[in-house]
Short mmCIF file of C-alpha atoms in Angstrom, two decimals:
data_model
loop_
_atom_site.label_atom_id
_atom_site.label_comp_id
_atom_site.label_asym_id
_atom_site.label_seq_id
_atom_site.Cartn_x
_atom_site.Cartn_y
_atom_site.Cartn_z
CA UNK A 20 108.23 59.61 78.61
CA UNK A 21 109.06 63.21 79.30
CA UNK A 22 112.31 64.48 80.84
CA UNK A 23 112.30 65.38 84.55
CA UNK A 24 111.26 68.99 85.18
CA UNK A 25 113.89 71.70 85.63
CA UNK A 26 113.28 75.14 87.15
CA UNK A 27 115.15 78.09 85.60
CA UNK A 28 113.55 80.86 87.66
CA UNK A 29 110.68 81.90 89.92
CA UNK A 30 109.20 85.38 89.72
CA UNK A 31 108.83 87.15 92.02
CA UNK A 32 111.32 85.39 94.33
CA UNK A 33 109.53 86.78 97.38
CA UNK A 34 105.75 87.06 97.81
CA UNK A 35 103.07 86.92 100.47
CA UNK A 36 100.71 83.97 100.88
CA UNK A 37 97.90 84.16 98.30
CA UNK A 38 100.07 85.89 95.70
CA UNK A 39 100.73 84.30 92.33
CA UNK A 40 104.26 83.48 91.18
CA UNK A 41 105.42 82.31 87.77
CA UNK A 42 107.85 79.42 87.57
CA UNK A 43 109.76 79.07 84.29
CA UNK A 44 111.81 76.12 83.15
CA UNK A 45 111.33 72.91 81.18
CA UNK A 46 109.49 69.61 81.44
CA UNK A 47 106.44 70.93 83.27
CA UNK A 48 103.92 68.91 81.20
CA UNK A 49 101.59 67.03 83.55
CA UNK A 50 102.92 68.72 86.70
CA UNK A 51 101.11 67.37 89.75
CA UNK A 52 102.45 69.65 92.48
CA UNK A 53 104.56 72.65 93.39
CA UNK A 54 105.84 72.89 96.95
CA UNK A 55 107.24 75.86 98.88
CA UNK A 56 109.52 74.58 101.64
CA UNK A 57 107.57 71.30 101.57
CA UNK A 58 104.12 72.94 101.68
CA UNK A 59 101.91 72.45 98.63
CA UNK A 60 100.96 75.54 96.63
CA UNK A 61 97.36 76.66 97.20
CA UNK A 62 96.79 76.02 93.48
CA UNK A 63 98.83 75.49 90.32
CA UNK A 64 98.11 76.17 86.66
CA UNK A 65 100.37 74.53 84.09
CA UNK A 66 100.44 77.23 81.41
CA UNK A 67 102.80 75.25 79.14
CA UNK A 68 105.71 72.82 79.28
CA UNK A 69 107.86 75.82 80.29
CA UNK A 70 105.58 77.85 82.59
CA UNK A 71 103.55 77.26 85.77
CA UNK A 72 101.57 79.80 87.78
CA UNK A 73 101.41 78.86 91.47
CA UNK A 74 99.55 80.50 94.36
CA UNK A 75 101.85 80.88 97.38
CA UNK A 76 100.62 78.88 100.41
CA UNK A 77 100.62 80.14 104.00
CA UNK A 78 104.09 80.05 105.49
CA UNK A 79 107.16 81.96 106.53
CA UNK A 80 110.89 81.79 106.15
CA UNK A 81 113.67 82.64 103.74
CA UNK A 82 115.61 80.64 101.16
CA UNK A 83 112.94 77.93 100.99
CA UNK A 84 113.12 75.30 98.26
CA UNK A 85 110.45 75.49 95.57
CA UNK A 86 110.11 72.18 93.74
CA UNK A 87 107.95 71.05 90.79
CA UNK A 88 106.84 67.42 90.62
CA UNK A 89 105.63 65.71 87.42
CA UNK A 90 105.07 62.05 86.54
CA UNK A 91 108.65 62.12 85.18
CA UNK A 92 110.23 63.19 88.46
CA UNK A 93 111.08 66.08 90.73
CA UNK A 94 112.82 69.27 89.67
CA UNK A 95 115.84 71.03 91.09
CA UNK A 96 115.03 73.54 93.82
CA UNK A 97 114.57 77.27 93.26
CA UNK A 98 114.95 79.66 96.21
CA UNK A 99 111.91 81.52 97.55
CA UNK A 100 111.38 83.78 100.57
CA UNK A 101 108.32 85.12 102.32
CA UNK A 102 108.45 88.86 103.01
CA UNK A 103 109.37 90.13 106.49
CA UNK A 104 106.41 91.09 108.67
CA UNK A 105 105.08 94.66 108.68
CA UNK A 106 103.13 96.31 111.51
CA UNK A 107 100.36 98.72 110.53
CA UNK A 108 98.89 99.43 113.98
CA UNK A 109 98.63 98.39 117.62
CA UNK A 110 95.43 98.74 119.61
CA UNK A 111 95.24 100.07 122.19
CA UNK A 112 98.41 102.12 121.75
CA UNK A 113 98.79 102.45 125.51
CA UNK A 114 98.14 99.81 128.17
CA UNK A 115 99.38 98.45 131.49
CA UNK A 116 101.48 95.29 131.83
CA UNK A 117 99.23 92.22 131.67
CA UNK A 118 96.76 93.82 129.26
CA UNK A 119 96.09 92.35 125.82
CA UNK A 120 96.78 94.37 122.70
CA UNK A 121 96.02 93.57 119.07
CA UNK A 122 98.72 94.12 116.47
CA UNK A 123 97.60 94.35 112.85
CA UNK A 124 99.74 94.21 109.75
CA UNK A 125 101.01 91.61 107.29
CA UNK A 126 103.32 88.61 107.22
CA UNK A 127 102.63 87.40 110.75
CA UNK A 128 102.43 83.68 109.85
CA UNK A 129 104.82 81.72 112.06
CA UNK A 130 105.56 84.68 114.35
CA UNK A 131 107.87 83.54 117.14
CA UNK A 132 108.02 86.69 119.25
CA UNK A 133 106.68 90.18 119.85
CA UNK A 134 108.95 92.51 121.77
CA UNK A 135 108.10 95.68 123.70
CA UNK A 136 111.28 97.75 124.00
CA UNK A 137 113.30 94.55 123.64
CA UNK A 138 111.29 92.62 126.26
CA UNK A 139 109.31 89.63 124.98
CA UNK A 140 105.54 89.80 125.34
CA UNK A 141 104.20 87.66 128.20
CA UNK A 142 102.38 85.61 125.55
CA UNK A 143 101.38 85.90 121.91
CA UNK A 144 98.58 84.39 119.86
CA UNK A 145 98.92 84.52 116.08
CA UNK A 146 95.26 84.97 115.10
CA UNK A 147 96.04 85.14 111.36
CA UNK A 148 98.68 86.35 108.91
CA UNK A 149 97.42 89.89 109.66
CA UNK A 150 96.62 89.83 113.40
CA UNK A 151 98.44 89.00 116.64
CA UNK A 152 97.17 89.31 120.20
CA UNK A 153 99.99 90.00 122.66
CA UNK A 154 100.02 90.31 126.45
CA UNK A 155 102.02 93.41 127.46
CA UNK A 156 105.12 92.56 129.55
CA UNK A 157 106.45 94.62 132.46
CA UNK A 158 107.90 97.92 131.34
CA UNK A 159 107.55 101.68 131.41
CA UNK A 160 107.64 104.71 129.17
CA UNK A 161 107.37 104.76 125.40
CA UNK A 162 108.84 101.72 123.68
CA UNK A 163 109.11 100.20 120.21
CA UNK A 164 107.06 97.08 119.43
CA UNK A 165 108.50 94.62 116.90
CA UNK A 166 107.13 91.33 115.48
CA UNK A 167 109.67 88.59 114.72
CA UNK A 168 109.01 85.71 112.29
CA UNK A 169 111.25 83.21 110.49
CA UNK A 170 111.17 85.72 107.58
CA UNK A 171 112.70 88.51 109.65
CA UNK A 172 111.80 91.38 111.96
CA UNK A 173 109.11 93.96 111.30
CA UNK A 174 109.25 97.71 111.36
CA UNK A 175 108.71 99.15 114.84
CA UNK A 176 105.65 100.94 116.14
CA UNK A 177 105.46 103.06 119.30
CA UNK A 178 103.65 101.87 122.39
CA UNK A 179 103.15 103.64 125.72
CA UNK A 180 102.89 102.11 129.18
#
Protein backbone atom coordinates (compact mmCIF):
# COMPACT_ATOMS: atom_id res chain seq x y z
CA UNK A 1 0.00 0.00 0.00
CA UNK A 2 0.96 3.61 -0.40
CA UNK A 3 1.53 6.08 2.44
CA UNK A 4 -1.27 8.53 3.27
CA UNK A 5 -1.08 11.73 1.22
CA UNK A 6 0.58 14.83 2.64
CA UNK A 7 0.16 18.37 1.31
CA UNK A 8 3.24 20.63 1.34
CA UNK A 9 1.71 23.63 -0.44
CA UNK A 10 -1.11 24.95 -2.60
CA UNK A 11 -0.47 27.57 -5.25
CA UNK A 12 -1.98 30.07 -5.52
CA UNK A 13 -3.37 30.10 -1.95
CA UNK A 14 -6.27 32.30 -3.06
CA UNK A 15 -8.21 31.95 -6.32
CA UNK A 16 -11.67 32.47 -7.75
CA UNK A 17 -14.02 29.59 -8.58
CA UNK A 18 -13.05 28.01 -11.92
CA UNK A 19 -9.35 28.80 -11.50
CA UNK A 20 -6.76 26.04 -11.41
CA UNK A 21 -4.50 25.55 -8.39
CA UNK A 22 -1.52 23.24 -8.03
CA UNK A 23 -1.21 21.15 -4.89
CA UNK A 24 2.26 19.77 -4.14
CA UNK A 25 3.16 17.12 -1.61
CA UNK A 26 3.56 13.35 -1.46
CA UNK A 27 1.45 10.22 -1.75
CA UNK A 28 -1.01 11.55 -4.32
CA UNK A 29 -1.05 8.34 -6.41
CA UNK A 30 -4.67 7.28 -6.99
CA UNK A 31 -6.15 10.44 -5.46
CA UNK A 32 -9.95 10.25 -5.56
CA UNK A 33 -10.88 13.74 -4.38
CA UNK A 34 -9.73 17.19 -3.38
CA UNK A 35 -12.05 19.27 -1.22
CA UNK A 36 -12.08 23.01 -0.49
CA UNK A 37 -13.79 23.61 2.85
CA UNK A 38 -15.66 20.33 2.35
CA UNK A 39 -16.75 21.08 -1.23
CA UNK A 40 -15.35 18.83 -3.93
CA UNK A 41 -13.09 20.41 -6.56
CA UNK A 42 -14.81 20.89 -9.93
CA UNK A 43 -12.16 18.55 -11.37
CA UNK A 44 -8.79 17.09 -10.41
CA UNK A 45 -5.84 15.89 -12.44
CA UNK A 46 -3.22 13.78 -10.69
CA UNK A 47 -0.07 14.94 -12.48
CA UNK A 48 2.22 12.69 -10.42
CA UNK A 49 2.61 11.25 -6.92
CA UNK A 50 3.70 14.75 -5.85
CA UNK A 51 1.43 17.08 -7.87
CA UNK A 52 -2.32 17.57 -8.40
CA UNK A 53 -4.05 20.26 -10.44
CA UNK A 54 -7.51 21.07 -9.05
CA UNK A 55 -10.21 23.40 -10.36
CA UNK A 56 -11.59 25.57 -7.54
CA UNK A 57 -15.32 24.94 -6.90
CA UNK A 58 -17.91 27.64 -6.23
CA UNK A 59 -17.64 28.96 -2.70
CA UNK A 60 -16.52 31.73 -0.41
CA UNK A 61 -14.60 32.19 2.78
CA UNK A 62 -11.08 32.43 4.12
CA UNK A 63 -8.71 29.94 5.74
CA UNK A 64 -10.64 26.95 4.38
CA UNK A 65 -9.14 23.47 4.65
CA UNK A 66 -8.01 21.87 1.39
CA UNK A 67 -7.71 18.10 1.75
CA UNK A 68 -6.57 15.35 -0.65
CA UNK A 69 -8.11 11.88 -0.32
CA UNK A 70 -6.53 8.71 -1.75
CA UNK A 71 -7.23 5.01 -1.14
CA UNK A 72 -4.48 5.22 1.52
CA UNK A 73 -6.18 7.95 3.54
CA UNK A 74 -6.75 11.66 3.91
CA UNK A 75 -4.05 14.32 3.90
CA UNK A 76 -3.32 17.11 6.32
CA UNK A 77 -5.14 20.35 5.55
CA UNK A 78 -3.67 23.24 3.58
CA UNK A 79 -5.19 26.72 3.95
CA UNK A 80 -7.06 28.31 1.03
CA UNK A 81 -9.08 31.52 0.69
CA UNK A 82 -11.47 32.82 -1.92
CA UNK A 83 -10.77 36.42 -2.99
CA UNK A 84 -12.85 39.27 -1.55
CA UNK A 85 -15.68 40.47 -3.80
CA UNK A 86 -15.11 43.29 -6.28
CA UNK A 87 -17.81 45.59 -7.70
CA UNK A 88 -17.44 46.67 -11.33
CA UNK A 89 -20.74 48.53 -11.78
CA UNK A 90 -24.23 49.20 -10.45
CA UNK A 91 -27.20 49.74 -12.74
CA UNK A 92 -29.01 52.01 -12.58
CA UNK A 93 -26.57 54.25 -10.73
CA UNK A 94 -29.43 56.31 -9.32
CA UNK A 95 -32.80 55.07 -8.06
CA UNK A 96 -35.45 55.65 -5.41
CA UNK A 97 -35.84 53.49 -2.29
CA UNK A 98 -37.70 50.28 -3.16
CA UNK A 99 -36.27 50.08 -6.67
CA UNK A 100 -34.17 47.11 -7.80
CA UNK A 101 -30.59 47.61 -8.95
CA UNK A 102 -28.17 45.12 -10.47
CA UNK A 103 -24.62 45.00 -9.15
CA UNK A 104 -22.02 43.34 -11.36
CA UNK A 105 -18.52 42.27 -10.43
CA UNK A 106 -16.75 39.17 -9.13
CA UNK A 107 -16.64 37.01 -6.03
CA UNK A 108 -20.29 37.41 -5.04
CA UNK A 109 -20.84 33.73 -4.12
CA UNK A 110 -22.25 33.52 -0.60
CA UNK A 111 -22.88 37.27 -0.33
CA UNK A 112 -24.55 38.02 3.00
CA UNK A 113 -25.22 41.73 2.62
CA UNK A 114 -25.18 44.76 0.33
CA UNK A 115 -25.02 48.12 2.05
CA UNK A 116 -25.98 51.56 0.74
CA UNK A 117 -24.15 54.15 2.83
CA UNK A 118 -23.99 51.64 5.68
CA UNK A 119 -27.69 50.72 5.48
CA UNK A 120 -28.47 47.13 4.47
CA UNK A 121 -30.40 46.65 1.23
CA UNK A 122 -34.08 45.81 1.78
CA UNK A 123 -33.34 42.45 0.11
CA UNK A 124 -30.65 40.86 -2.02
CA UNK A 125 -30.67 38.04 -4.55
CA UNK A 126 -27.32 36.53 -5.51
CA UNK A 127 -27.98 35.71 -9.18
CA UNK A 128 -24.46 34.34 -9.75
CA UNK A 129 -20.85 34.84 -8.68
CA UNK A 130 -20.88 37.99 -10.86
CA UNK A 131 -24.38 39.45 -10.35
CA UNK A 132 -26.55 40.56 -7.42
CA UNK A 133 -29.98 42.17 -7.52
CA UNK A 134 -30.56 44.46 -4.53
CA UNK A 135 -33.61 46.44 -3.41
CA UNK A 136 -32.56 50.00 -2.51
CA UNK A 137 -33.20 50.85 1.18
CA UNK A 138 -34.37 54.23 2.49
CA UNK A 139 -31.72 56.89 2.16
CA UNK A 140 -30.71 60.11 0.47
CA UNK A 141 -27.81 61.77 -1.30
CA UNK A 142 -24.77 60.06 -2.75
CA UNK A 143 -23.67 56.95 -0.87
CA UNK A 144 -21.15 54.13 -1.18
CA UNK A 145 -22.42 50.64 -2.05
CA UNK A 146 -20.47 47.67 -0.68
CA UNK A 147 -20.96 43.88 -1.10
CA UNK A 148 -20.09 41.69 1.91
CA UNK A 149 -19.29 37.97 1.63
CA UNK A 150 -17.60 35.45 3.95
CA UNK A 151 -14.40 36.30 2.01
CA UNK A 152 -14.54 39.98 2.96
CA UNK A 153 -15.93 43.32 1.84
CA UNK A 154 -15.74 44.70 -1.68
CA UNK A 155 -14.50 48.02 -2.94
CA UNK A 156 -17.18 50.72 -2.84
CA UNK A 157 -19.05 52.22 -5.77
CA UNK A 158 -21.08 55.44 -5.72
CA UNK A 159 -24.85 55.42 -5.86
CA UNK A 160 -27.28 58.35 -5.90
CA UNK A 161 -30.77 58.52 -4.46
